Amino acid sequence: MTNGTNGPHGSHDSAAADWQEEEKELEQRSASAARLFDVRRVIGFLFVIYGLLVTLAGLFVSDEDLMKAQEININLWTGLAMLALGLFFLLWLRLSPTVPPPSAEERERRSAPRERPSHGE
Amino acid sequence: MPHQLAQDLRLPTNLLDYAILAIYFIVVLGVGFAARRSVKTSLDFFLSGRSLPAWVTGLAFVAANLGALEILGMAANGAQYGVYTVHWYWVGAIPAMVFLGLVMMPFYYGSRVRSVPEFLLHRFGPSSHLLSAILFSAASVLIAGVNLYALAIVLEALLGWPQWVSIVVSGVFVLLYITLGGLSSAIYNEVVQFFVILAGLIPLTIVGLKRVGGWSGLYDSLTGAKGDNFMTAWGGTGIGSDNPLGANWLTIVLGLGFALSFGYWTTNFAEVQRALSAKNLSAAKRTPLIAAFPKIFIPAIVVIPGLIALVIAPNIGQGDGLQYNDAIPLLMRDLLPNGVLGVAVTGLLAAFMAGMAANVSSFNTVFTHDIWRGYLVKDRPDEYYVVTARVVTAVGVVLGMGTAFIAATFSNIMNYLQTLFSFFNVPLFTVFIIGMFWKRMSPAAGFWGLLAGTVAAMINYFWFYKGGLIDIPSDQGANFVSAIIAFVVGAIVVLIVTPLTKPRPVEQLAGLVYGTRSPGLEELPEAGDEAWYRKPALLGWGAIILAALCYIPFSF
């Protein structure tokens, strides 16, 4: 893509610069949209596990711990809140699942208008 | 910053706490392995293939800044300067983040550059590009080192881990998950880290407030001990009057609010990279705007613990005992029972990793894409640069470990970071903002503006201020003034050099300057982006109004 005389990342002479052409091509080849998992699942499971562990600690709270935390059963409340957050993310994922990436032909159709010359200027 | 925290900060951790910490490490690594299969091209590795939804990039944007240095440092500032610390958030971060989203993101994202230095390349050419890429790479490694060092000290005091164990374990985990999954695993882990950090700090603040008799108890004891201005945002900031921050309202607004914050938030690639990985322009614009809302409320769980620590240990920061940076560890030790304690320790570690991962993932992009591929080894197939980026990641982490000890000379971590940012980022912002709106501005003006601004800030800080030639009461105050000087000198040099040098041909500036567009890169709006709650203008102005409203209780 570089002709070597115009500095790095290609020449800047053409209207649609070479580097932008290359970026478009890489966006087509990119695998992230198709293969990357949904982070909501990770947050969901982690916080459900944390929530259960900390809630359990709150259920078996010692007087000493209660004293230390100014008579708030902070483990219980934090644990329940974390559990709720974890369940919220799992529910959100359930209700609005990962959008499958557009198929190759759909992408073609979507990117087609990009190819038309712009009339804006 | 102390070389060693007081020995008695050791936390009474038990098996449950360590189980929580171990689960976290497993998840972090699991994310790295799971993200690995999505890395096919260099675009996947550096920018997650520009595929992520706005809420993910937005939370990563705020988490990337919510490193352990930020948390401990801002709690330290709270204990040292009082409520003035909120200026870093409400007059500092929020307007700058909104400006980034609404004004600058169309240029960054719309031109399809992969990094902030690359924008300089297309707008101003190779000399300013190389200068900023090298400065950024050096700063990233340095800050990653500061992070590592700070973490090692904290973990030594809290858990009794030898410093080298903390450095190696944390460094290796960051190295592994970024090498495997690239930016995707950095961002995903940042989102997870964000919630773990909140889960640690919110209970800490709640229990802490109960300990000092609620907000009114906190307010009364600190007003009594430190005077009326300590618990106000603007009290005593009149020009010529004295306050703990050592800055007046003008240097706060212009230095911190404008020069320093706009410089940091709009040009720091460690942040901007998160927005560039968003799936479309609308999501990229919304990234810093979505981040602004949690950012408004972070003082509540960072600055307030700093204030609480000052009530519990009134001698903090005085003499040889507890340092200001010990504020949050102190509260963790005194107030949290096992369980939540484990979450808080994990949150602190997570915060450290978020900060370091942001530095490492932006460093590997700039070094590989801008320096290596731009000037050293050009024109290789895309796969070559993915491999290079992985090697560069490993090298960056190892260099970070090596620079860990530079941090030792400054007493307050934040001062150190702010000093660095004022030297690198402010003139960068100057050059960007003029270059984005003034077509005539020449490549030479870009380079000399950048250099002159950086040098001017350094001269002001190290020669005039440290040398005692001008009288500024505190390091923070000197930072604010240096930032203003960097901006003004940079702008003046740009204005002088531009008329004397050749501008860039207009056809090369498509999409890089206001009023032009990148041909062929217009995108169709995604379905659903018209929803009112996704309107960038509404989100942006909403954040600014909310931040302004937050000042009301602390202003009268």
XYZ file of C-alpha atoms in Angstrom:
677
model
C 0.000 0.000 0.000
C 2.936 2.322 0.527
C 4.868 3.616 -2.416
C 7.732 4.518 -0.174
C 8.099 8.138 -1.165
C 5.320 9.788 0.729
C 6.121 8.783 4.244
C 4.488 6.082 6.315
C 1.039 4.604 5.852
C 0.729 5.291 2.154
C 0.551 8.308 -0.039
C -1.953 11.002 0.635
C -2.496 12.038 -2.911
C -5.662 10.192 -3.772
C -8.963 11.606 -2.584
C -9.862 8.592 -0.479
C -6.490 7.987 1.118
C -4.938 4.549 0.854
C -4.843 4.047 4.570
C -8.591 4.507 4.735
C -9.093 1.976 1.930
C -6.977 -0.470 3.880
C -8.930 0.144 7.066
C -12.167 -0.573 5.246
C -10.774 -3.797 3.907
C -9.565 -4.840 7.381
C -12.942 -4.027 8.868
C -14.426 -6.545 6.435
C -11.887 -9.212 7.416
C -12.089 -8.517 11.132
C -13.226 -11.435 13.271
C -14.134 -9.536 16.436
C -17.791 -8.983 15.687
C -18.355 -12.622 14.754
C -16.192 -14.388 17.298
C -15.913 -12.218 20.375
C -18.046 -13.471 23.255
C -20.444 -11.222 25.149
C -18.933 -9.618 28.257
C -22.315 -9.615 30.006
C -21.936 -13.368 30.527
C -18.604 -12.893 32.332
C -19.893 -10.115 34.589
C -23.047 -12.091 35.269
C -21.358 -15.301 36.353
C -18.573 -13.589 38.306
C -20.984 -11.479 40.307
C -23.371 -14.357 40.982
C -20.453 -16.353 42.403
C -19.106 -13.386 44.381
C -22.597 -12.536 45.543
C -23.193 -16.065 46.851
C -19.818 -16.203 48.630
C -20.184 -12.814 50.304
C -23.860 -13.308 51.187
C -22.942 -16.602 52.814
C -20.291 -14.808 54.872
C -22.982 -12.314 55.847
C -25.371 -15.057 56.974
C -22.767 -16.465 59.343
C -21.561 -13.129 60.613
C -19.653 -13.001 63.892
C -20.250 -10.349 66.527
C -16.699 -9.195 66.041
C -17.213 -8.568 62.323
C -20.466 -6.781 63.036
C -18.694 -4.501 65.506
C -15.934 -3.791 63.045
C -18.368 -2.736 60.333
C -20.180 -0.306 62.643
C -23.063 -2.733 63.210
C -23.919 -2.945 59.548
C -23.996 -6.503 58.210
C -22.001 -5.230 55.267
C -21.245 -8.690 53.896
C -24.922 -9.530 53.655
C -25.884 -6.284 51.916
C -22.889 -6.236 49.585
C -23.399 -9.905 48.766
C -27.065 -9.421 47.922
C -26.273 -6.364 45.811
C -23.589 -8.238 43.911
C -25.928 -11.166 43.403
C -28.570 -8.816 42.043
C -26.068 -7.189 39.679
C -24.940 -10.585 38.407
C -28.516 -11.730 37.835
C -29.303 -8.430 36.122
C -26.530 -8.983 33.582
C -27.606 -12.586 32.952
C -31.210 -11.466 32.538
C -30.203 -8.645 30.204
C -28.237 -11.105 28.112
C -31.250 -13.450 28.063
C -33.710 -10.752 27.058
C -31.477 -9.078 24.498
C -28.973 -11.636 23.232
C -25.827 -10.824 21.303
C -26.739 -9.541 17.874
C -25.275 -11.927 15.316
C -22.957 -10.085 12.960
C -24.316 -9.347 9.528
C -23.669 -12.076 7.004
C -21.237 -11.438 4.174
C -23.910 -10.445 1.697
C -25.682 -8.258 4.212
C -22.423 -6.481 4.884
C -22.016 -6.033 1.181
C -25.406 -4.403 1.007
C -24.750 -2.198 4.011
C -21.414 -1.006 2.802
C -22.613 -0.474 -0.742
C -23.849 3.096 -0.172
C -20.392 3.914 1.189
C -18.927 3.310 -2.204
C -21.044 5.936 -3.879
C -19.350 9.277 -4.337
C -20.428 11.759 -1.735
C -22.533 14.666 -2.828
C -21.961 16.636 0.298
C -19.222 19.015 -0.628
C 5.169 8.505 48.477
C 6.673 6.319 51.169
C 9.034 3.549 50.288
C 7.160 1.394 52.699
C 3.753 1.781 54.191
C 3.512 1.445 57.901
C 3.839 -2.198 58.845
C 0.610 -2.112 60.823
C -1.500 -1.655 57.712
C -1.450 -5.431 57.319
C -4.984 -6.601 56.571
C -6.519 -9.502 58.478
C -7.229 -11.444 55.282
C -8.446 -15.022 55.453
C -9.155 -17.894 53.090
C -12.425 -16.373 51.830
C -10.651 -13.173 50.813
C -7.999 -15.117 48.973
C -10.657 -17.243 47.265
C -12.276 -14.058 45.938
C -8.908 -12.829 44.714
C -8.104 -16.190 43.089
C -11.450 -16.317 41.265
C -10.732 -12.876 39.885
C -7.345 -13.888 38.510
C -8.906 -16.945 36.862
C -11.583 -14.811 35.221
C -9.057 -12.258 33.963
C -7.014 -14.963 32.333
C -10.119 -16.742 31.030
C -11.208 -13.553 29.276
C -7.804 -13.394 27.615
C -8.008 -16.966 26.351
C -11.617 -16.601 25.224
C -10.884 -13.342 23.381
C -7.955 -14.895 21.608
C -10.030 -16.546 18.907
C -11.440 -13.184 17.850
C -7.998 -11.843 16.924
C -7.550 -12.380 13.223
C -6.231 -9.066 11.915
C -4.184 -6.250 13.398
C -7.411 -4.267 13.549
C -8.828 -6.907 15.890
C -5.745 -6.798 18.078
C -5.434 -2.998 18.277
C -9.038 -1.831 18.073
C -11.265 -4.905 18.597
C -12.154 -4.691 14.917
C -14.176 -1.510 15.644
C -17.027 -3.723 16.812
C -17.870 -2.966 20.449
C -21.115 -1.476 21.780
C -21.012 1.958 23.401
C -21.782 0.858 26.962
C -18.796 -1.519 26.886
C -16.369 1.048 25.491
C -17.830 3.713 27.796
C -17.286 1.690 30.971
C -13.821 0.672 29.744
C -13.115 4.368 29.126
C -13.860 5.232 32.733
C -12.162 2.093 34.117
C -8.996 2.729 32.138
C -8.678 5.942 34.120
C -9.783 4.381 37.418
C -6.415 2.820 38.106
C -5.068 2.178 41.573
C -3.014 5.377 41.262
C -6.140 7.378 40.595
C -8.036 5.811 43.495
C -5.273 6.039 46.100
C -4.091 9.388 44.731
C -7.507 11.044 44.717
C -8.279 9.728 48.201
C -4.896 11.188 49.190
C -5.848 14.513 47.606
C -9.130 14.387 49.513
C -7.300 13.958 52.802
C -4.748 16.628 51.900
C -6.779 19.295 50.093
C -10.341 18.508 51.188
C -13.368 19.000 48.977
C -11.289 20.976 46.434
C -10.450 17.558 45.022
C -13.864 17.462 43.300
C -12.506 20.014 40.815
C -10.540 17.195 39.174
C -13.869 15.617 38.311
C -16.531 18.255 37.832
C -14.646 21.172 36.340
C -11.816 19.001 35.061
C -12.838 15.658 33.619
C -16.493 16.150 32.687
C -16.310 19.140 30.286
C -13.217 17.639 28.648
C -14.884 14.247 28.177
C -17.947 15.887 26.682
C -15.753 17.952 24.373
C -13.960 14.794 23.260
C -17.240 13.056 22.475
C -19.104 15.863 20.784
C -16.364 17.864 19.057
C -13.279 15.753 18.524
C -14.584 12.219 18.045
C -15.971 12.867 14.532
C -12.414 13.694 13.425
C -10.765 10.808 15.259
C -13.254 8.100 14.433
C -14.474 9.512 11.149
C -10.989 9.557 9.629
C -10.407 5.892 10.608
C -7.068 6.525 12.234
C -5.972 3.816 14.647
C -4.259 6.050 17.150
C -4.030 9.647 18.286
C -0.478 10.033 16.910
C -1.694 8.701 13.552
C -4.113 11.609 13.363
C -1.108 13.910 13.681
C 0.562 12.041 10.817
C -2.280 12.692 8.418
C -2.907 16.215 9.578
C 0.671 17.438 10.015
C 3.024 14.851 8.563
C 5.810 12.628 9.909
C 7.807 14.951 12.185
C 5.074 15.742 14.705
C 3.805 12.173 14.322
C 7.128 10.659 15.297
C 7.635 13.143 18.127
C 4.275 12.419 19.698
C 4.492 8.649 19.100
C 7.854 8.483 20.854
C 6.771 10.741 23.728
C 3.599 8.734 24.174
C 5.420 5.395 24.152
C 7.937 6.613 26.704
C 5.237 8.095 28.928
C 3.159 4.906 28.762
C 6.001 2.689 29.854
C 6.890 5.143 32.582
C 3.353 5.323 33.914
C 2.982 1.542 33.737
C 6.106 1.419 35.886
C 4.663 3.918 38.365
C 1.572 1.743 38.570
C 3.570 -1.399 39.249
C 5.677 0.238 41.897
C 2.676 1.694 43.678
C 0.917 -1.644 43.642
C 3.958 -3.469 44.959
C 4.178 -1.107 47.934
C 0.480 -1.369 48.671
C 0.385 -5.146 48.469
C 3.498 -5.443 50.593
C 1.845 -3.420 53.312
C -1.623 -4.942 53.021
C -0.935 -8.586 52.294
C 2.708 -8.961 53.208
C 3.682 -9.964 49.690
C 7.314 -9.146 48.857
C 7.480 -6.351 46.283
C 8.942 -8.507 43.548
C 6.129 -11.048 43.883
C 3.484 -8.364 43.307
C 5.393 -6.906 40.379
C 5.943 -10.246 38.689
C 2.475 -11.711 39.327
C 0.527 -8.607 38.269
C 2.839 -7.847 35.366
C 2.655 -11.393 34.041
C -1.150 -11.487 34.229
C -1.477 -8.212 32.333
C 1.096 -9.392 29.835
C -0.696 -12.688 29.281
C -4.197 -11.422 28.779
C -3.245 -8.569 26.493
C -0.868 -10.692 24.447
C -3.613 -13.257 23.989
C -6.670 -11.160 23.317
C -5.339 -7.725 22.436
C -7.549 -4.727 23.091
C -10.711 -6.864 23.336
C -9.497 -8.643 26.441
C -8.110 -5.381 27.873
C -11.497 -3.694 27.422
C -13.556 -6.637 28.639
C -11.418 -6.944 31.737
C -11.730 -3.211 32.317
C -15.522 -3.504 32.299
C -15.365 -6.364 34.812
C -12.806 -4.408 36.858
C -15.092 -1.390 36.918
C -17.811 -3.328 38.712
C -15.405 -5.081 41.098
C -13.887 -1.721 42.040
C -17.353 -0.334 42.781
C -18.215 -3.447 44.802
C -15.163 -2.805 46.960
C -15.374 0.959 47.383
C -19.119 1.464 47.924
C -19.327 -0.692 51.102
C -16.119 0.956 52.335
C -17.686 4.390 51.975
C -20.966 3.360 53.599
C -19.342 1.805 56.657
C -16.873 4.679 56.840
C -19.634 7.270 56.855
C -21.437 5.431 59.635
C -18.179 5.395 61.610
C -17.797 9.196 61.517
C -21.468 9.950 62.154
C -22.731 10.303 58.612
C -22.108 13.177 56.258
C -23.021 15.793 58.849
C -20.641 14.217 61.354
C -17.890 14.218 58.732
C -18.642 17.790 57.770
C -18.674 19.053 61.349
C -15.490 17.359 62.460
C -13.473 18.450 59.432
C -14.814 21.999 59.417
C -13.894 22.130 63.088
C -10.423 20.697 62.562
C -9.451 22.266 59.250
C -11.456 25.464 58.976
C -14.523 26.463 57.013
C -12.983 26.268 53.549
C -11.830 22.669 53.769
C -15.287 21.287 53.092
C -16.165 23.708 50.290
C -15.259 23.607 46.633
C -14.569 27.290 46.069
C -14.053 28.803 49.532
C -10.725 30.625 49.741
C -10.000 30.393 46.035
C -10.166 34.136 45.457
C -7.076 35.513 43.756
C -4.521 36.356 46.399
C -6.175 34.411 49.192
C -4.706 31.301 50.698
C -6.070 27.763 50.437
C -4.682 24.236 50.812
C -4.664 23.620 47.061
C -2.383 26.577 46.390
C -4.454 27.685 43.416
C -7.049 30.384 42.819
C -10.304 30.022 40.889
C -8.702 31.297 37.693
C -5.881 28.768 37.673
C -8.364 26.065 38.670
C -10.691 26.850 35.766
C -8.051 27.640 33.126
C -5.225 25.401 34.305
C -7.032 22.343 35.624
C -10.420 22.711 33.945
C -9.190 23.780 30.538
C -5.533 23.146 29.763
C -4.723 20.129 31.909
C -8.008 18.257 31.596
C -8.654 18.932 27.927
C -5.060 17.959 27.256
C -5.406 14.725 29.182
C -8.863 13.535 28.193
C -8.891 14.501 24.534
C -5.404 13.401 23.468
C -4.457 10.601 25.840
C -4.587 7.594 23.590
C -4.990 5.203 26.522
C -8.485 6.697 26.845
C -9.275 7.588 23.240
C -8.395 4.062 22.078
C -11.474 2.739 23.897
C -13.698 5.051 21.889
C -11.975 4.183 18.609
C -12.899 0.523 19.155
C -16.619 1.338 19.192
C -18.714 -0.158 16.415
C -19.767 3.056 14.692
C -19.388 6.826 14.910
C -22.446 7.235 17.106
C -21.097 4.668 19.588
C -17.652 6.304 19.475
C -19.119 9.705 20.293
C -21.155 8.227 23.109
C -18.154 6.417 24.651
C -16.750 9.367 26.656
C -20.276 10.670 27.270
C -21.433 7.394 28.819
C -18.195 7.382 30.817
C -18.902 10.887 32.098
C -21.892 9.818 34.185
C -20.099 7.314 36.446
C -17.159 9.724 36.530
C -19.367 12.402 38.121
C -20.086 10.116 41.064
C -16.653 8.607 41.568
C -15.616 11.355 44.039
C -18.305 9.967 46.361
C -16.415 6.679 46.723
C -12.861 8.020 46.416
C -12.697 11.527 47.881
C -15.116 10.825 50.741
C -13.015 7.867 52.009
C -10.042 10.237 51.949
C -11.966 12.679 54.147
C -13.146 9.885 56.448
C -9.564 8.704 56.891
C -8.636 12.209 58.001
C -11.234 12.032 60.783
C -10.216 8.535 61.882
C -6.491 9.338 61.754
C -6.088 13.121 62.107
C -2.303 12.820 61.876
C -2.355 11.222 58.438
C 0.197 12.810 56.138
C 2.028 14.475 59.031
C 5.477 13.157 59.742
C 6.605 9.574 59.706
C 3.386 7.700 60.392
C 0.582 7.241 57.897
C 0.857 8.891 54.494
C -2.012 10.454 52.571
C -1.870 7.558 50.126
C -2.693 5.170 52.983
C -6.193 6.622 53.372
C -8.093 3.837 51.641
C -5.945 0.933 52.925
C -6.432 2.320 56.438
C -10.214 2.229 56.117
C -10.104 -1.246 54.635
C -8.143 -2.488 57.620
C -10.317 -0.814 60.238
C -13.781 -1.215 58.807
C -14.213 -4.174 56.476
C -14.871 -7.729 57.650
C -13.552 -10.722 55.702
C -15.568 -11.211 52.556
C -16.086 -7.597 51.598
C -12.448 -7.116 52.504
C -11.530 -9.656 49.862
C -13.697 -7.821 47.344
C -12.005 -4.531 48.226
C -8.508 -6.021 47.917
C -9.522 -7.561 44.607
C -10.948 -4.205 43.530
C -7.697 -2.465 44.344
C -5.720 -5.051 42.419
C -8.251 -4.841 39.607
C -7.861 -1.075 39.570
C -4.145 -1.426 39.280
C -4.470 -3.881 36.433
C -7.002 -1.693 34.623
C -4.630 1.237 34.751
C -1.635 -0.746 33.650
C -3.519 -2.651 30.925
C -4.734 0.627 29.466
C -1.157 1.859 29.269
C 0.158 -1.374 27.828
C -2.583 -1.811 25.215
C -2.198 1.780 24.004
C 1.583 1.495 24.081
C 1.617 -1.640 21.929
C -0.645 0.027 19.369
C 1.375 3.224 19.083
C 4.718 1.481 19.085
C 3.753 -1.235 16.595
C 1.466 0.722 14.319
C 2.960 4.204 14.407
C 6.653 3.657 15.023
C 7.533 0.107 13.929
C 5.253 -0.104 10.940
C 5.455 3.597 10.124
C 9.212 4.003 10.024
C 11.125 0.816 10.729
C 9.610 -2.229 9.033
C 7.010 -1.133 6.482
C 4.854 -3.038 4.053
C 4.725 -6.426 5.689
C 1.535 -8.477 5.598
C -0.999 -7.746 8.310
C -0.214 -10.977 10.181
C 3.344 -9.812 10.731
C 2.136 -6.808 12.703
C -0.107 -8.943 14.905
C 2.925 -11.010 15.906
C 5.006 -7.848 16.377
C 2.318 -6.331 18.593
C 2.387 -9.379 20.828
C 6.157 -9.162 21.197
C 5.942 -5.408 21.823
C 3.372 -6.036 24.564
C 5.777 -8.348 26.364
C 8.673 -5.934 25.952
C 6.525 -3.022 27.185
C 5.518 -4.859 30.357
C 9.108 -5.831 31.094
C 10.270 -2.235 30.541
C 7.487 -1.081 32.847
C 8.842 -3.328 35.569
C 12.242 -1.748 35.058
C 10.995 1.817 35.389
C 8.974 1.073 38.523
C 11.356 2.914 40.788
C 11.207 6.371 39.204
C 8.042 6.995 41.188
C 9.909 7.004 44.465
C 11.020 10.642 44.367
C 7.624 12.343 44.536
C 5.641 12.550 47.745
C 2.233 12.375 46.151
C 1.608 10.006 43.261
C -0.909 12.260 41.600
C 1.473 15.183 41.510
C 3.875 13.061 39.584
C 1.321 11.953 37.015
C -0.156 15.407 36.579
C 3.325 16.765 36.049
C 3.937 14.310 33.245
C 0.588 14.976 31.608
C 1.017 18.709 31.707
C 4.257 18.305 29.793
C 3.070 15.934 27.091
C -0.634 16.296 26.599
C -1.412 19.982 26.835
C 0.595 21.156 23.791
C -0.754 18.136 21.944
C -4.260 19.368 22.633
C -3.273 22.886 21.537
C -2.005 21.600 18.209
C -5.006 19.335 17.691
C -7.644 21.865 18.412
C -6.123 24.581 16.237
C -5.359 22.068 13.476
C -8.898 20.701 13.488
C -10.453 24.095 12.938
C -7.854 26.011 10.945
C -7.128 24.556 7.530
C -4.177 26.870 6.951
C -2.204 25.616 9.959
C 0.998 24.147 8.557
C 2.805 20.877 9.377
C 5.821 22.837 10.639
C 3.588 24.798 13.008
C 2.279 21.500 14.366
C 5.735 20.209 15.140
C 7.138 23.396 16.643
C 3.983 24.112 18.617
C 4.172 20.677 20.182
C 7.834 20.972 21.034
C 7.689 24.563 22.295
C 4.665 23.909 24.512
C 6.245 20.838 26.081
C 9.556 22.585 26.706
C 7.833 25.698 28.092
C 5.927 23.623 30.645
C 9.098 21.845 31.693
C 10.999 25.123 32.050
C 8.211 26.612 34.112
C 7.909 23.632 36.392
C 11.490 22.556 36.926
C 13.322 25.860 36.557
C 10.953 28.644 37.560
C 8.903 26.790 40.161
C 11.321 24.214 41.576
C 14.154 26.719 41.258
C 12.171 29.194 43.320
C 12.029 31.945 40.673
C 8.249 32.208 40.950
C 6.228 31.745 44.087
C 3.445 29.159 43.831
C 2.296 27.636 47.115
C 1.983 23.972 46.049
C 2.978 21.431 43.411
C -0.615 21.215 42.234
C -0.822 24.959 41.791
C 2.441 24.858 39.830
C 1.007 22.103 37.621
C -2.011 24.200 36.773
C 0.169 27.189 35.880
C 2.555 25.032 33.818
C -0.417 23.657 31.875
C -1.679 27.157 31.062
C 1.818 28.139 29.934
C 2.122 25.017 27.765
C -1.148 25.855 26.048
C -0.377 29.532 25.510
C 3.197 29.023 24.301
C 2.092 26.199 21.983
C -0.666 28.371 20.525
C 1.597 31.389 20.036
C 4.224 29.303 18.259
C 1.540 27.826 16.005
C 0.252 31.285 15.145
C 3.749 32.602 14.380
C 5.057 29.619 12.401
C 1.967 29.017 10.254
C 2.125 32.206 8.133
C 5.841 31.609 7.529
C 5.526 28.021 6.300
C 3.701 26.073 3.626
C 0.244 24.688 4.473
C -0.780 21.134 3.678
C -2.682 20.832 0.381
C -6.401 20.985 1.081
C -7.143 17.695 -0.678
C -4.987 15.860 1.852
C -7.042 17.172 4.745
C -10.342 15.495 3.891
C -12.024 14.379 7.089
C -9.268 15.812 9.277
C -10.328 19.447 9.450
C -13.659 21.019 10.305
C -15.831 21.430 7.229
C -14.316 18.538 5.282
C -15.359 14.916 5.030
C -13.529 11.680 4.391
C -14.736 10.542 0.991
C -16.253 7.082 0.962
C -16.356 6.674 4.728
C -19.822 7.939 5.535
C -21.794 5.397 7.442
C -25.427 4.628 7.675
C -26.828 5.149 11.141
C -27.368 1.884 12.991
C -30.960 0.915 13.741
C -31.918 2.255 17.144
C -29.345 5.012 17.277
C -32.073 7.623 16.830
C -33.458 6.807 20.292
C -33.465 9.940 22.462
C -31.220 8.412 25.116
C -28.590 7.747 22.474
C -28.414 11.320 21.237
C -24.827 12.469 21.878
C -25.798 16.120 22.380
C -28.351 15.240 25.027
C -25.948 12.918 26.860
C -23.140 15.469 26.706
C -25.063 18.473 27.911
C -26.832 16.305 30.472
C -23.457 15.357 31.968
C -22.307 18.988 32.092
C -25.497 20.158 33.782
C -25.327 17.301 36.281
C -21.703 18.133 37.118
C -22.625 21.789 37.611
C -25.518 20.802 39.891
C -23.124 18.677 41.969
C -21.239 21.842 42.887
C -24.265 23.441 44.535
C -24.069 21.657 47.912
C -20.359 22.498 48.170
C -20.484 26.109 47.125
C -22.567 27.934 49.699
